[in-house]
């Protein structure tokens, strides 16, 4: 599995494959901000809009693929570049794994890549939100994320039903203190 961190130009080239992943994720019932059915053109447009944020340094995206032109997973870090008092933190967003690739450790690998990159960039606090009771919660809990609490009726799932969202945070380990690198 090839994991890459595309720049804005490469991300633009990948929008069709990323749109395929986003449509599959929404069709699979994941609450990632969209209602089903998600039109492929709308998914392409959404990913295209992300290119400006990548170019400006406000968003970092990683993609995972086994074959050219087919993205099986992605994760992003949103950086609050416009807030000087928030330079130490980032939000983990849009961790998605294609239904055909789930259960094989790809989500955990992408999560680890984002956490390690954040720590290498000096980010000392990560946060995220996810649908309460979703399979993603198990991944975050078993990856050392701490639950803050839940907000009722926070977002609609792909079917349009309001669901609670749970907020998590994690302090990424500095590069010298990761597993296997203890002093």
C-alpha positions as semicolon CSV with decimal commas, in nm:
position;residue;x (nm);y (nm);z (nm)
1;X;0,000;0,000;0,000
2;X;0,146;0,332;-0,108
3;X;0,077;0,623;0,130
4;X;0,160;0,967;-0,005
5;X;0,119;1,328;0,100
6;X;0,012;1,501;-0,221
7;X;0,067;1,868;-0,276
8;X;-0,209;2,084;-0,424
9;X;-0,128;2,002;-0,788
10;X;-0,114;1,627;-0,724
11;X;-0,433;1,646;-0,517
12;X;-0,607;1,813;-0,808
13;X;-0,497;1,523;-1,032
14;X;-0,645;1,279;-0,779
15;X;-0,987;1,443;-0,732
16;X;-1,171;1,181;-0,938
17;X;-1,027;0,890;-0,739
18;X;-1,081;1,076;-0,410
19;X;-1,439;1,148;-0,514
20;X;-1,490;0,774;-0,575
21;X;-1,369;0,710;-0,219
22;X;-1,591;0,982;-0,073
23;X;-1,900;0,851;-0,254
24;X;-1,825;0,496;-0,136
25;X;-1,776;0,617;0,222
26;X;-2,108;0,802;0,224
27;X;-2,288;0,513;0,052
28;X;-2,145;0,288;0,324
29;X;-2,317;0,495;0,592
30;X;-2,021;0,688;0,732
31;X;-2,104;1,031;0,866
32;X;-1,835;1,246;0,706
33;X;-2,045;1,555;0,642
34;X;-2,253;1,451;0,343
35;X;-2,600;1,313;0,278
36;X;-2,667;1,011;0,057
37;X;-2,680;0,971;-0,227
38;X;-2,374;1,185;-0,293
39;X;-2,334;1,288;-0,655
40;X;-1,988;1,210;-0,794
41;X;-1,958;1,558;-0,948
42;X;-2,034;1,714;-0,608
43;X;-1,764;1,495;-0,452
44;X;-1,513;1,604;-0,718
45;X;-1,604;1,968;-0,652
46;X;-1,559;1,921;-0,277
47;X;-1,212;1,769;-0,322
48;X;-1,118;2,038;-0,575
49;X;-1,199;2,303;-0,313
50;X;-0,954;2,134;-0,074
51;X;-0,664;2,207;-0,312
52;X;-0,650;2,575;-0,212
53;X;-0,629;2,480;0,156
54;X;-0,344;2,237;0,080
55;X;-0,163;2,503;-0,124
56;X;-0,193;2,754;0,160
57;X;-0,074;2,510;0,428
58;X;-0,406;2,504;0,614
59;X;-0,470;2,139;0,524
60;X;-0,248;1,837;0,492
61;X;-0,383;1,529;0,313
62;X;-0,250;1,174;0,293
63;X;-0,380;0,916;0,049
64;X;-0,337;0,539;0,034
65;X;-0,356;0,339;-0,287
66;X;-0,249;-0,001;-0,417
67;X;-0,287;0,079;-0,783
68;X;-0,264;0,402;-0,980
69;X;-0,593;0,588;-1,005
70;X;-0,767;0,411;-0,715
71;X;-0,751;0,568;-0,370
72;X;-0,847;0,326;-0,092
73;X;-0,805;0,563;0,201
74;X;-0,731;0,915;0,310
75;X;-0,687;1,128;0,620
76;X;-0,628;1,500;0,667
77;X;-0,508;1,744;0,929
78;X;-0,674;2,086;0,937
79;X;-0,442;2,351;1,076
80;X;-0,581;2,672;1,228
81;X;-0,330;2,890;1,041
82;X;-0,534;3,206;1,096
83;X;-0,525;3,178;1,476
84;X;-0,183;3,254;1,628
85;X;-0,286;3,115;1,966
86;X;-0,375;2,779;1,806
87;X;-0,054;2,698;1,618
88;X;0,014;2,406;1,853
89;X;-0,299;2,207;1,753
90;X;-0,467;2,049;1,454
91;X;-0,795;1,877;1,379
92;X;-0,790;1,527;1,235
93;X;-1,054;1,524;0,960
94;X;-1,199;1,294;0,696
95;X;-1,036;0,962;0,783
96;X;-1,196;0,743;0,516
97;X;-1,132;0,385;0,407
98;X;-1,302;0,228;0,106
99;X;-1,543;-0,049;0,207
100;X;-1,336;-0,302;0,008
101;X;-1,026;-0,220;0,217
102;X;-1,179;-0,210;0,566
103;X;-1,068;-0,446;0,840
104;X;-0,712;-0,468;0,709
105;X;-0,547;-0,203;0,926
106;X;-0,550;0,078;0,670
107;X;-0,744;0,319;0,892
108;X;-0,501;0,255;1,179
109;X;-0,205;0,308;0,945
110;X;-0,341;0,637;0,811
111;X;-0,417;0,755;1,165
112;X;-0,060;0,675;1,271
113;X;0,085;0,856;0,968
114;X;-0,113;1,171;1,052
115;X;-0,021;1,154;1,422
116;X;0,350;1,106;1,348
117;X;0,353;1,389;1,094
118;X;0,177;1,617;1,341
119;X;0,434;1,544;1,609
120;X;0,720;1,599;1,362
121;X;0,568;1,940;1,276
122;X;0,556;2,038;1,645
123;X;0,181;1,986;1,686
124;X;0,123;1,897;2,051
125;X;-0,254;1,852;2,050
126;X;-0,488;1,680;1,806
127;X;-0,867;1,672;1,821
128;X;-1,148;1,518;1,620
129;X;-1,518;1,447;1,624
130;X;-1,693;1,131;1,509
131;X;-2,044;0,992;1,513
132;X;-2,115;0,839;1,853
133;X;-2,142;0,461;1,827
134;X;-1,975;0,444;1,485
135;X;-1,703;0,188;1,404
136;X;-1,454;0,477;1,397
137;X;-1,492;0,521;1,773
138;X;-1,331;0,180;1,833
139;X;-1,033;0,281;1,619
140;X;-0,980;0,608;1,806
141;X;-1,020;0,455;2,152
142;X;-0,780;0,170;2,080
143;X;-0,531;0,417;1,929
144;X;-0,498;0,616;2,251
145;X;-0,746;0,897;2,187
146;X;-0,928;1,035;2,491
147;X;-1,302;1,097;2,485
148;X;-1,408;1,445;2,593
149;X;-1,784;1,401;2,566
150;X;-2,077;1,380;2,328
151;X;-2,300;1,645;2,174
152;X;-2,656;1,528;2,101
153;X;-2,804;1,575;1,752
154;X;-2,478;1,726;1,626
155;X;-2,490;1,615;1,264
156;X;-2,709;1,423;1,026
157;X;-2,589;1,082;0,911
158;X;-2,599;1,004;0,537
159;X;-2,969;0,912;0,569
160;X;-3,044;1,254;0,721
161;X;-3,103;1,131;1,077
162;X;-2,957;1,354;1,349
163;X;-2,693;1,168;1,552
164;X;-2,475;1,252;1,849
165;X;-2,107;1,324;1,795
166;X;-1,825;1,236;2,033
167;X;-1,522;1,464;2,067
168;X;-1,174;1,314;2,119
169;X;-0,825;1,449;2,170
170;X;-0,472;1,311;2,171
171;X;-0,129;1,446;2,246
172;X;0,093;1,294;1,978
173;X;0,418;1,144;2,100
174;X;0,726;1,345;2,009
175;X;0,939;1,166;1,746
176;X;1,198;1,045;1,999
177;X;0,935;0,897;2,233
178;X;0,729;0,679;1,998
179;X;0,694;0,307;2,060
180;X;1,025;0,136;2,008
181;X;1,213;0,465;2,043
182;X;1,204;0,504;2,420
183;X;1,516;0,670;2,561
